[in-house]
Amino acid sequence: MKKALKCLLVASALAVTTFGLAACKGGKNEGIDSRTDKYGNTLVTIMVHKDGSTKEGKAYKKCVDSFNEYYKDQKITAQITFVAQTAGVDQYESTISSLYGAQDGSLYDVISFDAPKCAGYAKSGILYDMTAEMGDYVNDFVASSVNKYNGKVYGLPIQESSAGFYYNKRVLNDAGVSDAEISNYQTNGWTFDEFKSVCAKLKAKGKTAVDFQLTAGGETSTYLLYPFGYAAGGTYASEDGKTVTGYMDSDKTKAGFQFIKDCIDAGYTGYQISGKAFYTTQDVGMYLSSGWSIPEIKESYSSNFTGGWGVLPYPHAAGSTAASAMGSWSFGITNNGVRNKEAAALLVKWMTSDASSKTITNATGMISAKSTVKPEYTANSAEDVLYRQLIQNGKPRPAMSAYSDFSTEFNLIITALRNGSVDSALSTHTASLQGKINRER
Amino acid sequence: MGLIALIIFLVMAAVLGVMIALDIRKAKKNNVKYHFKQCVIGYLMMAPAVALAFIFVLLPILFSLGYAFTDYHMYYPNDINVVGFDNFGTLFKEIGMKGELYHAILNTLLFVVCVVPLQIGLALVLALFTNRKKRGVKIFKICFFAPVVISLTVTSFLWLQILSPTESGLLNSFLGMFGIAPVDFLAQPGTAMLWIVLLSAWQGCGYQMLIFSSGLTNIRDDLYEAASLDGAGWWQKFTKITLPGLRSTLLYITITVFVGACRVMIQPMLMTGYQLHTVTLSYYMYQLGYGSHLIGLSSAVALLMTIVIGTITLLQRKLLREK
């Protein structure tokens, strides 16, 4: 009897697995025209990556409430859901994936997504091609921040970001870097050599010249450090994002990594700098960070910067065009089985309108992605430098469906620079990344 | 999902029906009166626990087993194709190319080889120490057990502070007193994994100490008294009485520590991030699934891990089984 029972259990287990897989594969729904709530209003749903209790979450809610108020007479109502993005974006991505599989409208009509994910989402069909719905509206944005894949529009930015070298003015002045020099770099940019000469002055004074945040890890490191490859005239991948061999390990891209390596070897930067040293001591001259450090310095660490502070742009190789970090989260419409995308398009336009953009950027302290929103910053203030840099030479991260793998390998390169050469790090990890891209669909 | 739920319900109902039918048959065969109502109530009371185990334990394992032979990508949930053993081929190719999987296997091996004897040895020493009938021993027992109740996340962050590469790190500030420059302990390929071993053994040994303690109380005192009368020293008592008396406890602890060690992930994830010198099999599997979105390939790693761990566990059982 025991044997019979065992056989039965195994058979039932196999049956469940088989049927389960079959259900996953064959369960494609025919879809629905549109969705209505219990009052007969056309219902459009939106999922955002923040918790509803955060400043940013509240800003999204405010925008959705104003949308509902405006479209009340047209009987369109929006419903917002907050699925907080965890460190690894696991829950957020799993939610999108599992709901997308149903194709019955359960996936939210509009989702927020991190810009580098666009290619993967667009290629797999999760995102809807909204080129027609958006039309000329895309011209209202900073050109390179519109999320495109194969020339089609799949997402519009919620806000934009930029990064730069925060400096402690007193520390720089004490090292012999004059205000005029700083102002000149802020206005006209600077080369790798000029950057190194400032670092040398700081080092001579016994300071840690610059904190590149080499150990930040994850997307932070990638976001902060990828512009150096472009600033040396290189690139990371082919246009279609399918080839990195010959791009990521090209001589020009290598020069970008070599610049980082030179700074490490010369002792200008390192892997053992305390993350808070720039904020709390006078030991670090410069600190590579994004716009999110502006409110941090203003609100929490102003006492360390009584001599003044500001932001310097990314340096570039002599003869190459400057490049700076950019990219933030965007809104896109999903292919969720709901055929009528009119209401979803209206919501995307509303959430990225000038008014919404101001509401959201006021909450986050980031830069508006709208070219129609003209900010009024004081000349050469931290905000002004970051904004000008974004407009003039913002360069998005490479568009590829295997972007997560790119980010992983990029981090491994940064770690490998610690003890190894640029050549060996780039050849090893370019080959590894190419292998990962090849196993993608 | 509705269809899957219906299938699960039907399968479970069928299993319940068959079990009852088999019970009736058995009762008839043995000429025993079958109390249908009581038996059904018994099975129904069992049902919630069985259902939960089925849904949250067995079903995910079965799905993972199935996915290991597919090209399931997180972004393509409606397009899953059976690819046979391709995933395993990809994995073996990566091992051959000394890729991330190769490093993950080596690091996991190093971790298992170091942590299993260290944690068990430490637990046994602590158990012997706290099992003495002396005043104040219970305080030590509580102290040694305390790390077990703290989550791995908290202990990992605690050790991050201890091992911080800056001068403010606890260990580095201590070394600084002797003029030694700050060391980045977790960045050294040769030692990073050993620090993770130390943290894990420290964190986990308190639990095994308790199990050893209960095993020690089962060894009769008169055996030690008789050995003392025969002139046996503490080492002889330990090897001839204590260790044989703890054989079944040791088997249980070895297997649980071994299986736990094979699954190590949180410590390297929080302490170093995804680095070649600390990546482990579980972390690699997680990265494949959630980082690269390749659920099929990730499931293949899980299946290989299950086979290897299962085989070694069976071998351990066979080797340590009481004669």
PDB file of C-alpha atoms in Angstrom, chain A residues 64-303:
ATOM      1  CA  VAL A  64      -3.137  61.451  -9.495  1.00  0.00           C
ATOM      2  CA  ASP A  65      -5.711  63.255  -7.324  1.00  0.00           C
ATOM      3  CA  SER A  66      -5.495  66.338  -9.518  1.00  0.00           C
ATOM      4  CA  PHE A  67      -5.889  64.109 -12.612  1.00  0.00           C
ATOM      5  CA  ASN A  68      -9.052  62.613 -11.141  1.00  0.00           C
ATOM      6  CA  GLU A  69     -10.399  66.064 -10.356  1.00  0.00           C
ATOM      7  CA  TYR A  70      -9.686  67.339 -13.878  1.00  0.00           C
ATOM      8  CA  TYR A  71     -11.169  64.342 -15.694  1.00  0.00           C
ATOM      9  CA  LYS A  72     -14.159  63.904 -13.389  1.00  0.00           C
ATOM     10  CA  ASP A  73     -16.601  65.187 -16.004  1.00  0.00           C
ATOM     11  CA  GLN A  74     -15.152  62.935 -18.693  1.00  0.00           C
ATOM     12  CA  LYS A  75     -15.711  59.989 -16.351  1.00  0.00           C
ATOM     13  CA  ILE A  76     -12.074  58.900 -16.238  1.00  0.00           C
ATOM     14  CA  THR A  77     -10.547  57.945 -12.936  1.00  0.00           C
ATOM     15  CA  ALA A  78      -7.022  56.885 -12.025  1.00  0.00           C
ATOM     16  CA  GLN A  79      -6.059  54.548  -9.206  1.00  0.00           C
ATOM     17  CA  ILE A  80      -2.521  54.540  -7.816  1.00  0.00           C
ATOM     18  CA  THR A  81      -0.718  51.594  -6.204  1.00  0.00           C
ATOM     19  CA  PHE A  82       2.585  51.881  -4.352  1.00  0.00           C
ATOM     20  CA  VAL A  83       4.963  48.933  -4.579  1.00  0.00           C
ATOM     21  CA  ALA A  84       8.125  50.133  -2.904  1.00  0.00           C
ATOM     22  CA  GLN A  85      11.243  49.216  -4.819  1.00  0.00           C
ATOM     23  CA  THR A  86      13.560  47.159  -2.655  1.00  0.00           C
ATOM     24  CA  ALA A  87      17.348  47.318  -2.960  1.00  0.00           C
ATOM     25  CA  GLY A  88      17.456  44.630  -5.635  1.00  0.00           C
ATOM     26  CA  VAL A  89      14.221  45.762  -7.299  1.00  0.00           C
ATOM     27  CA  ASP A  90      13.076  42.164  -6.743  1.00  0.00           C
ATOM     28  CA  GLN A  91       9.507  42.669  -5.584  1.00  0.00           C
ATOM     29  CA  TYR A  92       8.788  45.431  -8.066  1.00  0.00           C
ATOM     30  CA  GLU A  93      10.056  43.459 -11.052  1.00  0.00           C
ATOM     31  CA  SER A  94       8.415  40.233  -9.888  1.00  0.00           C
ATOM     32  CA  THR A  95       5.098  42.065  -9.603  1.00  0.00           C
ATOM     33  CA  ILE A  96       5.413  43.366 -13.154  1.00  0.00           C
ATOM     34  CA  SER A  97       6.416  39.958 -14.500  1.00  0.00           C
ATOM     35  CA  SER A  98       3.703  37.954 -12.761  1.00  0.00           C
ATOM     36  CA  LEU A  99       0.918  40.412 -13.602  1.00  0.00           C
ATOM     37  CA  TYR A 100       2.075  40.773 -17.206  1.00  0.00           C
ATOM     38  CA  GLY A 101       1.750  37.028 -17.655  1.00  0.00           C
ATOM     39  CA  ALA A 102      -1.996  37.136 -16.989  1.00  0.00           C
ATOM     40  CA  GLN A 103      -2.836  39.485 -19.932  1.00  0.00           C
ATOM     41  CA  ASP A 104      -6.262  40.140 -18.421  1.00  0.00           C
ATOM     42  CA  GLY A 105      -5.729  43.747 -17.405  1.00  0.00           C
ATOM     43  CA  SER A 106      -4.353  42.890 -13.986  1.00  0.00           C
ATOM     44  CA  LEU A 107      -1.007  44.516 -14.819  1.00  0.00           C
ATOM     45  CA  TYR A 108      -1.264  48.242 -14.149  1.00  0.00           C
ATOM     46  CA  ASP A 109      -1.951  50.361 -17.240  1.00  0.00           C
ATOM     47  CA  VAL A 110       0.911  52.690 -16.405  1.00  0.00           C
ATOM     48  CA  ILE A 111       4.083  51.742 -14.551  1.00  0.00           C
ATOM     49  CA  SER A 112       7.164  53.591 -13.439  1.00  0.00           C
ATOM     50  CA  PHE A 113      10.469  51.993 -14.420  1.00  0.00           C
ATOM     51  CA  ASP A 114      14.158  52.790 -14.195  1.00  0.00           C
ATOM     52  CA  ALA A 115      15.344  54.189 -17.532  1.00  0.00           C
ATOM     53  CA  PRO A 116      18.009  51.522 -18.262  1.00  0.00           C
ATOM     54  CA  LYS A 117      15.309  48.827 -18.033  1.00  0.00           C
ATOM     55  CA  CYS A 118      13.470  50.296 -21.020  1.00  0.00           C
ATOM     56  CA  ALA A 119      15.160  48.136 -23.666  1.00  0.00           C
ATOM     57  CA  GLY A 120      14.414  44.898 -21.807  1.00  0.00           C
ATOM     58  CA  TYR A 121      10.786  45.814 -21.139  1.00  0.00           C
ATOM     59  CA  ALA A 122      10.240  47.089 -24.674  1.00  0.00           C
ATOM     60  CA  LYS A 123      11.840  44.075 -26.340  1.00  0.00           C
ATOM     61  CA  SER A 124       9.821  41.610 -24.281  1.00  0.00           C
ATOM     62  CA  GLY A 125       6.580  43.461 -24.980  1.00  0.00           C
ATOM     63  CA  ILE A 126       5.867  44.532 -21.416  1.00  0.00           C
ATOM     64  CA  LEU A 127       5.915  48.169 -22.524  1.00  0.00           C
ATOM     65  CA  TYR A 128       3.553  49.516 -25.150  1.00  0.00           C
ATOM     66  CA  ASP A 129       4.862  51.540 -28.086  1.00  0.00           C
ATOM     67  CA  MET A 130       3.318  54.937 -27.373  1.00  0.00           C
ATOM     68  CA  THR A 131       4.956  56.844 -30.216  1.00  0.00           C
ATOM     69  CA  ALA A 132       1.594  57.598 -31.861  1.00  0.00           C
ATOM     70  CA  GLU A 133      -0.186  58.578 -28.635  1.00  0.00           C
ATOM     71  CA  MET A 134       2.606  60.931 -27.531  1.00  0.00           C
ATOM     72  CA  GLY A 135       3.240  62.556 -30.931  1.00  0.00           C
ATOM     73  CA  ASP A 136       5.020  65.913 -30.633  1.00  0.00           C
ATOM     74  CA  TYR A 137       4.667  65.891 -26.861  1.00  0.00           C
ATOM     75  CA  VAL A 138       8.073  64.164 -26.661  1.00  0.00           C
ATOM     76  CA  ASN A 139       9.664  67.407 -27.880  1.00  0.00           C
ATOM     77  CA  ASP A 140       8.819  68.960 -24.514  1.00  0.00           C
ATOM     78  CA  PHE A 141      11.516  66.819 -22.861  1.00  0.00           C
ATOM     79  CA  VAL A 142      15.301  66.947 -22.672  1.00  0.00           C
ATOM     80  CA  ALA A 143      15.998  64.998 -25.869  1.00  0.00           C
ATOM     81  CA  SER A 144      18.209  62.201 -24.549  1.00  0.00           C
ATOM     82  CA  SER A 145      15.960  61.481 -21.595  1.00  0.00           C
ATOM     83  CA  VAL A 146      13.007  60.170 -23.650  1.00  0.00           C
ATOM     84  CA  ASN A 147      13.039  56.351 -23.408  1.00  0.00           C
ATOM     85  CA  LYS A 148      13.309  54.970 -26.906  1.00  0.00           C
ATOM     86  CA  TYR A 149      13.916  51.486 -28.254  1.00  0.00           C
ATOM     87  CA  ASN A 150      14.448  50.887 -31.964  1.00  0.00           C
ATOM     88  CA  GLY A 151      13.454  54.503 -32.532  1.00  0.00           C
ATOM     89  CA  LYS A 152      10.052  54.134 -30.863  1.00  0.00           C
ATOM     90  CA  VAL A 153       8.899  55.840 -27.673  1.00  0.00           C
ATOM     91  CA  TYR A 154       8.283  53.531 -24.704  1.00  0.00           C
ATOM     92  CA  GLY A 155       8.661  55.848 -21.742  1.00  0.00           C
ATOM     93  CA  LEU A 156       8.681  59.460 -20.639  1.00  0.00           C
ATOM     94  CA  PRO A 157      10.900  60.588 -17.782  1.00  0.00           C
ATOM     95  CA  ILE A 158       9.370  61.556 -14.466  1.00  0.00           C
ATOM     96  CA  GLN A 159      12.415  63.654 -13.630  1.00  0.00           C
ATOM     97  CA  GLU A 160      16.087  63.777 -14.507  1.00  0.00           C
ATOM     98  CA  SER A 161      19.296  63.456 -12.602  1.00  0.00           C
ATOM     99  CA  SER A 162      22.898  64.396 -12.992  1.00  0.00           C
ATOM    100  CA  ALA A 163      26.031  63.827 -10.972  1.00  0.00           C
ATOM    101  CA  GLY A 164      29.192  65.789 -10.411  1.00  0.00           C
ATOM    102  CA  PHE A 165      32.107  66.417  -8.096  1.00  0.00           C
ATOM    103  CA  TYR A 166      30.971  68.130  -4.912  1.00  0.00           C
ATOM    104  CA  TYR A 167      33.799  70.146  -3.430  1.00  0.00           C
ATOM    105  CA  ASN A 168      34.580  71.695  -0.088  1.00  0.00           C
ATOM    106  CA  LYS A 169      35.665  75.210  -1.039  1.00  0.00           C
ATOM    107  CA  ARG A 170      37.844  75.788   2.002  1.00  0.00           C
ATOM    108  CA  VAL A 171      39.741  72.538   1.448  1.00  0.00           C
ATOM    109  CA  LEU A 172      40.316  73.374  -2.228  1.00  0.00           C
ATOM    110  CA  ASN A 173      41.381  76.947  -1.475  1.00  0.00           C
ATOM    111  CA  ASP A 174      43.799  75.776   1.244  1.00  0.00           C
ATOM    112  CA  ALA A 175      45.370  73.430  -1.289  1.00  0.00           C
ATOM    113  CA  GLY A 176      45.948  76.320  -3.659  1.00  0.00           C
ATOM    114  CA  VAL A 177      42.974  75.925  -5.980  1.00  0.00           C
ATOM    115  CA  SER A 178      41.663  79.454  -6.471  1.00  0.00           C
ATOM    116  CA  ASP A 179      38.037  80.540  -6.801  1.00  0.00           C
ATOM    117  CA  ALA A 180      38.765  81.746 -10.321  1.00  0.00           C
ATOM    118  CA  GLU A 181      40.065  78.304 -11.253  1.00  0.00           C
ATOM    119  CA  ILE A 182      36.987  76.624  -9.796  1.00  0.00           C
ATOM    120  CA  SER A 183      34.693  79.041 -11.583  1.00  0.00           C
ATOM    121  CA  ASN A 184      36.525  78.454 -14.860  1.00  0.00           C
ATOM    122  CA  TYR A 185      36.115  74.656 -14.555  1.00  0.00           C
ATOM    123  CA  GLN A 186      32.441  75.095 -13.712  1.00  0.00           C
ATOM    124  CA  THR A 187      31.825  77.253 -16.748  1.00  0.00           C
ATOM    125  CA  ASN A 188      34.113  75.699 -19.348  1.00  0.00           C
ATOM    126  CA  GLY A 189      34.606  72.155 -18.083  1.00  0.00           C
ATOM    127  CA  TRP A 190      37.971  70.542 -17.429  1.00  0.00           C
ATOM    128  CA  THR A 191      40.188  67.798 -18.765  1.00  0.00           C
ATOM    129  CA  PHE A 192      41.428  64.639 -17.089  1.00  0.00           C
ATOM    130  CA  ASP A 193      44.857  66.269 -16.705  1.00  0.00           C
ATOM    131  CA  GLU A 194      43.427  69.391 -15.083  1.00  0.00           C
ATOM    132  CA  PHE A 195      41.461  67.165 -12.726  1.00  0.00           C
ATOM    133  CA  LYS A 196      44.610  65.250 -11.803  1.00  0.00           C
ATOM    134  CA  SER A 197      46.527  68.459 -11.173  1.00  0.00           C
ATOM    135  CA  VAL A 198      43.874  69.618  -8.686  1.00  0.00           C
ATOM    136  CA  CYS A 199      44.052  66.166  -7.053  1.00  0.00           C
ATOM    137  CA  ALA A 200      47.840  66.444  -6.819  1.00  0.00           C
ATOM    138  CA  LYS A 201      47.513  69.777  -4.994  1.00  0.00           C
ATOM    139  CA  LEU A 202      45.048  68.254  -2.537  1.00  0.00           C
ATOM    140  CA  LYS A 203      47.231  65.217  -1.980  1.00  0.00           C
ATOM    141  CA  ALA A 204      50.259  67.429  -1.326  1.00  0.00           C
ATOM    142  CA  LYS A 205      48.259  69.000   1.515  1.00  0.00           C
ATOM    143  CA  GLY A 206      47.667  65.556   3.010  1.00  0.00           C
ATOM    144  CA  LYS A 207      44.037  65.330   1.919  1.00  0.00           C
ATOM    145  CA  THR A 208      42.129  62.561   0.237  1.00  0.00           C
ATOM    146  CA  ALA A 209      41.714  64.316  -3.093  1.00  0.00           C
ATOM    147  CA  VAL A 210      38.481  62.723  -4.249  1.00  0.00           C
ATOM    148  CA  ASP A 211      35.996  60.063  -3.222  1.00  0.00           C
ATOM    149  CA  PHE A 212      34.793  58.303  -6.382  1.00  0.00           C
ATOM    150  CA  GLN A 213      32.471  56.079  -4.292  1.00  0.00           C
ATOM    151  CA  LEU A 214      34.251  53.034  -5.720  1.00  0.00           C
ATOM    152  CA  THR A 215      32.715  50.728  -3.122  1.00  0.00           C
ATOM    153  CA  ALA A 216      29.137  52.024  -3.358  1.00  0.00           C
ATOM    154  CA  GLY A 217      28.307  48.947  -5.420  1.00  0.00           C
ATOM    155  CA  GLY A 218      25.189  48.110  -7.401  1.00  0.00           C
ATOM    156  CA  GLU A 219      23.662  50.647  -9.729  1.00  0.00           C
ATOM    157  CA  THR A 220      25.140  53.581  -7.781  1.00  0.00           C
ATOM    158  CA  SER A 221      28.680  52.739  -8.897  1.00  0.00           C
ATOM    159  CA  THR A 222      27.598  52.154 -12.483  1.00  0.00           C
ATOM    160  CA  TYR A 223      25.598  55.378 -12.590  1.00  0.00           C
ATOM    161  CA  LEU A 224      28.403  57.501 -11.171  1.00  0.00           C
ATOM    162  CA  LEU A 225      31.309  56.011 -13.109  1.00  0.00           C
ATOM    163  CA  TYR A 226      30.002  55.064 -16.577  1.00  0.00           C
ATOM    164  CA  PRO A 227      30.415  58.608 -17.984  1.00  0.00           C
ATOM    165  CA  PHE A 228      34.232  58.310 -17.860  1.00  0.00           C
ATOM    166  CA  GLY A 229      34.173  55.817 -20.742  1.00  0.00           C
ATOM    167  CA  TYR A 230      32.156  58.246 -22.873  1.00  0.00           C
ATOM    168  CA  ALA A 231      34.224  61.231 -21.685  1.00  0.00           C
ATOM    169  CA  ALA A 232      37.293  59.510 -23.120  1.00  0.00           C
ATOM    170  CA  GLY A 233      35.530  59.197 -26.474  1.00  0.00           C
ATOM    171  CA  GLY A 234      34.562  55.552 -26.043  1.00  0.00           C
ATOM    172  CA  THR A 235      31.315  53.672 -25.808  1.00  0.00           C
ATOM    173  CA  TYR A 236      30.080  50.454 -24.212  1.00  0.00           C
ATOM    174  CA  ALA A 237      27.907  48.677 -26.747  1.00  0.00           C
ATOM    175  CA  SER A 238      26.710  48.650 -30.332  1.00  0.00           C
ATOM    176  CA  GLU A 239      23.558  50.595 -31.257  1.00  0.00           C
ATOM    177  CA  ASP A 240      21.357  47.519 -30.930  1.00  0.00           C
ATOM    178  CA  GLY A 241      22.893  46.666 -27.537  1.00  0.00           C
ATOM    179  CA  LYS A 242      23.837  43.163 -28.668  1.00  0.00           C
ATOM    180  CA  THR A 243      27.599  43.558 -28.986  1.00  0.00           C
ATOM    181  CA  VAL A 244      30.064  44.795 -26.409  1.00  0.00           C
ATOM    182  CA  THR A 245      33.225  43.178 -27.746  1.00  0.00           C
ATOM    183  CA  GLY A 246      35.157  45.855 -29.567  1.00  0.00           C
ATOM    184  CA  TYR A 247      33.179  48.607 -27.833  1.00  0.00           C
ATOM    185  CA  MET A 248      33.572  48.153 -24.104  1.00  0.00           C
ATOM    186  CA  ASP A 249      37.189  47.038 -24.499  1.00  0.00           C
ATOM    187  CA  SER A 250      38.071  49.599 -27.186  1.00  0.00           C
ATOM    188  CA  ASP A 251      41.121  51.812 -26.649  1.00  0.00           C
ATOM    189  CA  LYS A 252      38.987  54.903 -26.050  1.00  0.00           C
ATOM    190  CA  THR A 253      36.770  53.271 -23.424  1.00  0.00           C
ATOM    191  CA  LYS A 254      39.897  51.821 -21.836  1.00  0.00           C
ATOM    192  CA  ALA A 255      41.238  55.375 -21.516  1.00  0.00           C
ATOM    193  CA  GLY A 256      38.216  56.244 -19.371  1.00  0.00           C
ATOM    194  CA  PHE A 257      38.873  53.350 -17.005  1.00  0.00           C
ATOM    195  CA  GLN A 258      42.603  54.136 -17.103  1.00  0.00           C
ATOM    196  CA  PHE A 259      41.786  57.602 -15.774  1.00  0.00           C
ATOM    197  CA  ILE A 260      40.053  56.016 -12.757  1.00  0.00           C
ATOM    198  CA  LYS A 261      42.936  53.569 -12.330  1.00  0.00           C
ATOM    199  CA  ASP A 262      45.500  56.413 -12.511  1.00  0.00           C
ATOM    200  CA  CYS A 263      43.653  58.250  -9.745  1.00  0.00           C
ATOM    201  CA  ILE A 264      43.686  55.069  -7.626  1.00  0.00           C
ATOM    202  CA  ASP A 265      47.368  54.359  -8.266  1.00  0.00           C
ATOM    203  CA  ALA A 266      48.381  57.954  -7.575  1.00  0.00           C
ATOM    204  CA  GLY A 267      46.566  57.792  -4.237  1.00  0.00           C
ATOM    205  CA  TYR A 268      44.039  60.488  -5.174  1.00  0.00           C
ATOM    206  CA  THR A 269      41.158  58.178  -4.452  1.00  0.00           C
ATOM    207  CA  GLY A 270      40.708  54.711  -3.018  1.00  0.00           C
ATOM    208  CA  TYR A 271      38.460  51.936  -1.863  1.00  0.00           C
ATOM    209  CA  GLN A 272      38.816  52.670   1.852  1.00  0.00           C
ATOM    210  CA  ILE A 273      37.278  56.113   2.140  1.00  0.00           C
ATOM    211  CA  SER A 274      34.472  56.421   4.642  1.00  0.00           C
ATOM    212  CA  GLY A 275      31.229  57.333   2.878  1.00  0.00           C
ATOM    213  CA  LYS A 276      30.604  60.183   5.323  1.00  0.00           C
ATOM    214  CA  ALA A 277      34.145  61.615   5.393  1.00  0.00           C
ATOM    215  CA  PHE A 278      33.377  64.340   2.844  1.00  0.00           C
ATOM    216  CA  TYR A 279      30.240  65.400   4.713  1.00  0.00           C
ATOM    217  CA  THR A 280      31.677  65.375   8.211  1.00  0.00           C
ATOM    218  CA  THR A 281      35.407  66.189   7.964  1.00  0.00           C
ATOM    219  CA  GLN A 282      37.787  68.519   6.171  1.00  0.00           C
ATOM    220  CA  ASP A 283      39.861  65.546   4.994  1.00  0.00           C
ATOM    221  CA  VAL A 284      38.281  64.997   1.570  1.00  0.00           C
ATOM    222  CA  GLY A 285      38.423  67.611  -1.179  1.00  0.00           C
ATOM    223  CA  MET A 286      35.891  66.310  -3.674  1.00  0.00           C
ATOM    224  CA  TYR A 287      33.094  63.751  -3.702  1.00  0.00           C
ATOM    225  CA  LEU A 288      31.435  62.228  -6.752  1.00  0.00           C
ATOM    226  CA  SER A 289      27.700  62.061  -6.200  1.00  0.00           C
ATOM    227  CA  SER A 290      24.315  62.701  -7.736  1.00  0.00           C
ATOM    228  CA  GLY A 291      21.895  65.589  -7.179  1.00  0.00           C
ATOM    229  CA  TRP A 292      20.515  63.856  -4.097  1.00  0.00           C
ATOM    230  CA  SER A 293      23.536  65.133  -2.141  1.00  0.00           C
ATOM    231  CA  ILE A 294      22.375  68.745  -2.485  1.00  0.00           C
ATOM    232  CA  PRO A 295      19.542  68.489   0.077  1.00  0.00           C
ATOM    233  CA  GLU A 296      21.771  66.280   2.259  1.00  0.00           C
ATOM    234  CA  ILE A 297      24.480  68.953   2.505  1.00  0.00           C
ATOM    235  CA  LYS A 298      21.968  71.761   2.936  1.00  0.00           C
ATOM    236  CA  GLU A 299      19.841  70.040   5.540  1.00  0.00           C
ATOM    237  CA  SER A 300      22.244  67.860   7.514  1.00  0.00           C
ATOM    238  CA  TYR A 301      25.884  68.800   6.991  1.00  0.00           C
ATOM    239  CA  SER A 302      25.992  72.547   6.361  1.00  0.00           C
ATOM    240  CA  SER A 303      28.225  73.048   9.431  1.00  0.00           C
TER     241      SER A 303
END
